[in-house]
mmCIF file of C-alpha atoms in Angstrom:
data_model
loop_
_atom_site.group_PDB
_atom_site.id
_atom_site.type_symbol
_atom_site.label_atom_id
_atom_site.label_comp_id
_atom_site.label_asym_id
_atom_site.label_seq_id
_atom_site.Cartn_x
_atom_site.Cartn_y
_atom_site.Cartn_z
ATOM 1 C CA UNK A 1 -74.956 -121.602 -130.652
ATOM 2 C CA UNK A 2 -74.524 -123.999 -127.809
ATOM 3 C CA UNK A 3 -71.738 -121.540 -126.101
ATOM 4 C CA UNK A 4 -73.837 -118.857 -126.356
ATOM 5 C CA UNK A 5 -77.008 -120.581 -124.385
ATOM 6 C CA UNK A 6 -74.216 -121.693 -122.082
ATOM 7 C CA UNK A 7 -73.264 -117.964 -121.373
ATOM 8 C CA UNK A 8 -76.903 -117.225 -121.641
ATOM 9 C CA UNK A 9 -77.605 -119.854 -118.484
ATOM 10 C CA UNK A 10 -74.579 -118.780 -116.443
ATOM 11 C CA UNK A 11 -75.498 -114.920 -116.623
ATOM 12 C CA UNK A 12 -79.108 -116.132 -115.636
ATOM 13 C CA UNK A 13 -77.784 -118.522 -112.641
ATOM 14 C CA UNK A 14 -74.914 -115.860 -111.799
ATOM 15 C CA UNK A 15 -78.120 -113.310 -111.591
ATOM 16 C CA UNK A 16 -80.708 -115.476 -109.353
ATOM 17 C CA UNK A 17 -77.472 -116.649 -107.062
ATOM 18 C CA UNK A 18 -76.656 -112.798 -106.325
ATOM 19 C CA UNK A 19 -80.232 -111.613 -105.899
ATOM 20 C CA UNK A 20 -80.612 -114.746 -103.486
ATOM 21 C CA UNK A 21 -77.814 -114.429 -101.466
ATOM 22 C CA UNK A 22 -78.245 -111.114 -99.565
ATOM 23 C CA UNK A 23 -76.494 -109.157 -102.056
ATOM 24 C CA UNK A 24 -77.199 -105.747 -102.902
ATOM 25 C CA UNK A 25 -75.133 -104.937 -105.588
ATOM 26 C CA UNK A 26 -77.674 -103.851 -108.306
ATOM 27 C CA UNK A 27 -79.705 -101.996 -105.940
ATOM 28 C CA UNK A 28 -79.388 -98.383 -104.638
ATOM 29 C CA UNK A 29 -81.045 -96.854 -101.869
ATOM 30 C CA UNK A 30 -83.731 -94.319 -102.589
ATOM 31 C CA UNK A 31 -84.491 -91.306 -100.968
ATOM 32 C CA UNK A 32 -87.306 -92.348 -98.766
ATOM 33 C CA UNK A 33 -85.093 -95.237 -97.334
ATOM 34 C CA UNK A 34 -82.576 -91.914 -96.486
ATOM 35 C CA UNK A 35 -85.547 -89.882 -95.009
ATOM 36 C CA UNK A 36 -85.829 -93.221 -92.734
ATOM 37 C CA UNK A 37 -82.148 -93.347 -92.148
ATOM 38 C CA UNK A 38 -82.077 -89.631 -91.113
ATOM 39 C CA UNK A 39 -85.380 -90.004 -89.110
ATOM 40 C CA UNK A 40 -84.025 -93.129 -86.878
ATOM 41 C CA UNK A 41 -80.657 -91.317 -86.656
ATOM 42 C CA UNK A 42 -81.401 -87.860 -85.836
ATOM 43 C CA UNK A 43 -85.467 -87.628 -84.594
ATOM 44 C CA UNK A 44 -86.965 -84.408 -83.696
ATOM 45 C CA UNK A 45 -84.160 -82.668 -86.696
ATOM 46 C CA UNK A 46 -86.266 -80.829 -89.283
ATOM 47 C CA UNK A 47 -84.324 -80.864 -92.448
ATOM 48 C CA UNK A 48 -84.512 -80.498 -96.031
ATOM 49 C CA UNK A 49 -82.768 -83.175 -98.437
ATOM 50 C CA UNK A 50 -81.726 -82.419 -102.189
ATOM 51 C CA UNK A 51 -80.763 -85.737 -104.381
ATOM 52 C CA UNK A 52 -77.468 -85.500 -106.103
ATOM 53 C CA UNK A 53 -75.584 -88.037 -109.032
ATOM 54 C CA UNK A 54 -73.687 -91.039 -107.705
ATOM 55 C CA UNK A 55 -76.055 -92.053 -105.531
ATOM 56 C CA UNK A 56 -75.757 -88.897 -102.815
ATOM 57 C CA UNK A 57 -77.772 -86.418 -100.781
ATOM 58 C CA UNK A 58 -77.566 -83.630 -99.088
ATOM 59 C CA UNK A 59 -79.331 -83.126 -96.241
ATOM 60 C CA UNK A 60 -79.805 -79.542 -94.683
ATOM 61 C CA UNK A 61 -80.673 -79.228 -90.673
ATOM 62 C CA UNK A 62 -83.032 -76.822 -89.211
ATOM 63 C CA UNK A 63 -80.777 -76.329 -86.176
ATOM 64 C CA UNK A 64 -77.526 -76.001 -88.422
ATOM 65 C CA UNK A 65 -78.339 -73.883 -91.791
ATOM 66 C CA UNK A 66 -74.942 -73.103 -92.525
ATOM 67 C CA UNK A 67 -74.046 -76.852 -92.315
ATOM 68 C CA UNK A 68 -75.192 -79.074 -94.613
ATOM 69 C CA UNK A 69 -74.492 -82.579 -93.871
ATOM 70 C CA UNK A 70 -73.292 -85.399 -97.189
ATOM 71 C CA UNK A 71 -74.969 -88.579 -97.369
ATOM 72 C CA UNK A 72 -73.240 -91.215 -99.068
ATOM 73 C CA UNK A 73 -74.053 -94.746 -100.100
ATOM 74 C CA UNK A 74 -71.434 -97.375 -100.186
ATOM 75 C CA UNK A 75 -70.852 -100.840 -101.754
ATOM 76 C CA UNK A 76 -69.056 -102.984 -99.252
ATOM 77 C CA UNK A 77 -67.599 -106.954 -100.559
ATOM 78 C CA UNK A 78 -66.943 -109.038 -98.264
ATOM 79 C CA UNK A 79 -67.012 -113.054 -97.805
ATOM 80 C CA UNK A 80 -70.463 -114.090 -97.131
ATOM 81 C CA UNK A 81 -69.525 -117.930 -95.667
ATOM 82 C CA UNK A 82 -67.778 -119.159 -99.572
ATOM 83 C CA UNK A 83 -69.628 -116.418 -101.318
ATOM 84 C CA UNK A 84 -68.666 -113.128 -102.056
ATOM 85 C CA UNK A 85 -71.434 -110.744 -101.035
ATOM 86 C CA UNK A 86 -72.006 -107.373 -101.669
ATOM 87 C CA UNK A 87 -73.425 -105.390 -98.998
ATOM 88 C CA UNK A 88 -74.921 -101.529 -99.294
ATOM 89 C CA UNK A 89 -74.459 -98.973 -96.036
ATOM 90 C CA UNK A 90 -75.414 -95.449 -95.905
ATOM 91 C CA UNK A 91 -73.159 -92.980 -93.841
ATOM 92 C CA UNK A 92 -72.940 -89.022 -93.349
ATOM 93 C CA UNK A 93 -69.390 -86.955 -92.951
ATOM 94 C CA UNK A 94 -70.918 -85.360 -89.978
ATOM 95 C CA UNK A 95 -67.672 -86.222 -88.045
ATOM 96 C CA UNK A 96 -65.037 -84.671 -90.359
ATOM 97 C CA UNK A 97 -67.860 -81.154 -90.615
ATOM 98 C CA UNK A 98 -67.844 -80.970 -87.215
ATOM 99 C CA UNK A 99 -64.903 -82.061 -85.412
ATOM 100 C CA UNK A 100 -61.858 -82.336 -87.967
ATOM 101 C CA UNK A 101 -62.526 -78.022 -87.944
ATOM 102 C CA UNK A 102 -62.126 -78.124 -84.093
ATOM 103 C CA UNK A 103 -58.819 -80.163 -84.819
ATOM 104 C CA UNK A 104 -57.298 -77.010 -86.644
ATOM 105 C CA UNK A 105 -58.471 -74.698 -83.935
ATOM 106 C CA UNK A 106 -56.348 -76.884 -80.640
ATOM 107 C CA UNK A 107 -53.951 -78.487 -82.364
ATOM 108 C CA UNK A 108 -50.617 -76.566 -84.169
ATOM 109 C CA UNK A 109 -49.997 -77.165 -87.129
ATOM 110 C CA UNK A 110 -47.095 -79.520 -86.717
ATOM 111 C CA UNK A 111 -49.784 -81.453 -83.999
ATOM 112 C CA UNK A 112 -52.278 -81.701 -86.772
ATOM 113 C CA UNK A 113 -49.857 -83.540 -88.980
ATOM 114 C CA UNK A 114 -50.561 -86.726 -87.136
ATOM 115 C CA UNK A 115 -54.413 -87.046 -87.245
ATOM 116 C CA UNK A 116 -55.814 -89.544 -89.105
ATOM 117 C CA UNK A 117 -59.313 -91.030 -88.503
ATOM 118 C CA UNK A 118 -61.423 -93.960 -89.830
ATOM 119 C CA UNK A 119 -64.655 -95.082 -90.166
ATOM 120 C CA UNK A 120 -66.573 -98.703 -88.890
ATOM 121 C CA UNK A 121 -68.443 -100.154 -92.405
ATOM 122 C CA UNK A 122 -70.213 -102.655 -89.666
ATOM 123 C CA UNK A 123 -72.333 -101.902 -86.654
ATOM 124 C CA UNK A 124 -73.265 -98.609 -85.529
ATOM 125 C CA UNK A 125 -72.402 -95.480 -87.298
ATOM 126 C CA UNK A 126 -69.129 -95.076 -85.252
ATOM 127 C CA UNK A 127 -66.180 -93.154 -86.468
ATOM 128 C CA UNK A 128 -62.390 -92.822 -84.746
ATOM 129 C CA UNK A 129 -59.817 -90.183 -84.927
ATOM 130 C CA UNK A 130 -56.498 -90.571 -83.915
ATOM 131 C CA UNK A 131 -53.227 -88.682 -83.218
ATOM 132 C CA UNK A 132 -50.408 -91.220 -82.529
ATOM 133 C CA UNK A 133 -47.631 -88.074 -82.219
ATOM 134 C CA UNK A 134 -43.890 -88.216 -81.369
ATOM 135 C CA UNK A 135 -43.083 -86.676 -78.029
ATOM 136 C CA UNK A 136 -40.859 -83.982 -80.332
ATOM 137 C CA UNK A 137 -43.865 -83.280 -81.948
ATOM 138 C CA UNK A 138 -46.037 -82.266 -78.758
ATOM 139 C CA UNK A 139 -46.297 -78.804 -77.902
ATOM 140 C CA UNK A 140 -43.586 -77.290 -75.747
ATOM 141 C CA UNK A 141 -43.274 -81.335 -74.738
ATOM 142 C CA UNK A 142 -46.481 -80.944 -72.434
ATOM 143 C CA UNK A 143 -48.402 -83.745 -72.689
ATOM 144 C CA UNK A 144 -51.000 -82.859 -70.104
ATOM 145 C CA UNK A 145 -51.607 -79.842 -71.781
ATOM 146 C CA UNK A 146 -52.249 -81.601 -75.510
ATOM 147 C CA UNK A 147 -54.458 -83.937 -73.513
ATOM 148 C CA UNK A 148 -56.374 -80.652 -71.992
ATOM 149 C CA UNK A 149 -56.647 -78.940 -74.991
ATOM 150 C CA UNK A 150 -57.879 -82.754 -76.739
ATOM 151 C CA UNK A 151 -60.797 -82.533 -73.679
ATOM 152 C CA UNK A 152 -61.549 -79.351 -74.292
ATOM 153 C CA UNK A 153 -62.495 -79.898 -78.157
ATOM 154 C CA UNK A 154 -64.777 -82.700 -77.250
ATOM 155 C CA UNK A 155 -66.762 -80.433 -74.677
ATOM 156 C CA UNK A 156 -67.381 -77.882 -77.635
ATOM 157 C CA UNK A 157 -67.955 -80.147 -80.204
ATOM 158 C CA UNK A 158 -70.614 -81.313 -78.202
ATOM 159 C CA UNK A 159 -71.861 -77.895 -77.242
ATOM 160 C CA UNK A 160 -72.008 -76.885 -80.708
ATOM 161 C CA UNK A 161 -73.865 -79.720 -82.073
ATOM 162 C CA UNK A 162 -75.630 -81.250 -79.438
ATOM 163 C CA UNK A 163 -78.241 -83.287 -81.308
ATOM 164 C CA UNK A 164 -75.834 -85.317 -83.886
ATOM 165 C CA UNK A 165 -75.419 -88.373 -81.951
ATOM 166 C CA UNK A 166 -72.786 -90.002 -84.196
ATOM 167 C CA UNK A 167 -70.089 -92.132 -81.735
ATOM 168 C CA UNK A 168 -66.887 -91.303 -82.236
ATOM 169 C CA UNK A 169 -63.426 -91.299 -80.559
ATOM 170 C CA UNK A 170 -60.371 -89.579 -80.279
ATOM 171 C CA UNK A 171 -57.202 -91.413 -79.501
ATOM 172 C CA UNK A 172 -54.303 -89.548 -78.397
ATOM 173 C CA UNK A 173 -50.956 -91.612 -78.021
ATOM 174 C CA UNK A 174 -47.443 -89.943 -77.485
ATOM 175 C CA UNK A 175 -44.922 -91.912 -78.704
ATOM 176 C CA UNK A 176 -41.549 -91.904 -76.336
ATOM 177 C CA UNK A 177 -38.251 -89.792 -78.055
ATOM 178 C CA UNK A 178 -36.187 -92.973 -77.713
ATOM 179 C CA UNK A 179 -38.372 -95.417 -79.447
ATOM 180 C CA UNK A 180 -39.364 -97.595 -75.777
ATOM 181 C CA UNK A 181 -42.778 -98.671 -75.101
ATOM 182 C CA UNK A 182 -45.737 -95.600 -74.951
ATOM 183 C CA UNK A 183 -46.361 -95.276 -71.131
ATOM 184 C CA UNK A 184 -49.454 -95.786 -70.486
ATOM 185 C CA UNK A 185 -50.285 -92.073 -68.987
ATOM 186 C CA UNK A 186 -49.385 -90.589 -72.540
ATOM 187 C CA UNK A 187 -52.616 -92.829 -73.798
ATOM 188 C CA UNK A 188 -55.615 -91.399 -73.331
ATOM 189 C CA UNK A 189 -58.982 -92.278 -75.282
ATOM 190 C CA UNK A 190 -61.585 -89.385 -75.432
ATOM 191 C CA UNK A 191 -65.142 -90.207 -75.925
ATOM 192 C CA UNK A 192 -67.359 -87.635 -78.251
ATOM 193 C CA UNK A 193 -70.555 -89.099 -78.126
ATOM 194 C CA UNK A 194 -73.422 -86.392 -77.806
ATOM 195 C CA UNK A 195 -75.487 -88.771 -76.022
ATOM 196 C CA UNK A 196 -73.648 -89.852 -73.279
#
């Protein structure tokens, strides 16, 4: 009897220390804290939102019918100062809808190979892609031209979608054939911001 009121106290201490500490991790957002989320992020963008399992939404722009954008939450742990906390983030694959596509349309195939991209839990809403490629791997070896064709997807990506204002960056970096340091005119950073 006296190790189950033990148990019975821990669980009860364990549950007032997490709900007291800044963590999240038995809430979920709701849908009017995504309506805020979408209405800080993207004003002015009428839209339509549908509520899906796992804690997901879709949300459906105005200006881009035949694009609906995923809303995701996310449970982040990190180290809160000698206590783990659990933290909650909302985030939309806006990037990979709207530029990964552009990827496949001025890169080859072989070029393509080498894009990867990640995403910043903390902070803004910032994304980064990246093609670290072997000079082999370049196009007809013409770096200029991969670097053209990289500027030239950023200037429709933000043609086409001019009002998502999600940061994100494209680093390019061609790697030398004989394994010596990248020189520093084969790396090039490419800014996609809509609002700059």
């Amino acid at each position: 009897m006296k190790i189950q009121h033990k148990a019975f106290t821990t669980m009860v201490f364990l549950a007032i220390l997490l709900t007291t500490s800044g963590c999240h991790l038995f809430t979920h957002y709701s849908t009017e804290e995504v309506k805020e989320y979408i209405s800080q992020n993207y004003p002015h963008m009428p839209y339509t939102i549908e509520k899906h399992i796992n804690h997901t939404w879709t949300a459906t722009f105005d200006a881009y019918p035949n694009l609906p954008i995923l809303i995701q939450e996310e449970n982040v742990n990190y180290d809160g100062g000698g206590l783990p906390i659990t933290d909650k983030f909302i985030y939309t694959n806006i990037p990979l809808v709207t530029i990964y596509p552009l990827f496949q349309k001025y890169l080859t195939d072989e070029e393509l190979n080498y894009v990867s991209y990640k995403r910043y839990l903390f902070g803004e809403d910032a994304w980064s892609f990246s093609l670290t490629i072997p000079y082999d791997a370049v196009h007809n070896h013409d770096i200029q031209n991969l670097f053209l064709r990289i500027n030239q997807l950023c200037e429709e990506c933000k043609n086409m979608y001019p009002q998502f204002n999600t940061t994100m960056n494209i680093r390019v970096e061609v790697k030398s054939a004989d394994g010596s340091p990248t020189l520093p005119e084969h790396l090039k950073i490419f800014n996609v911001n809509k609002t700059k």
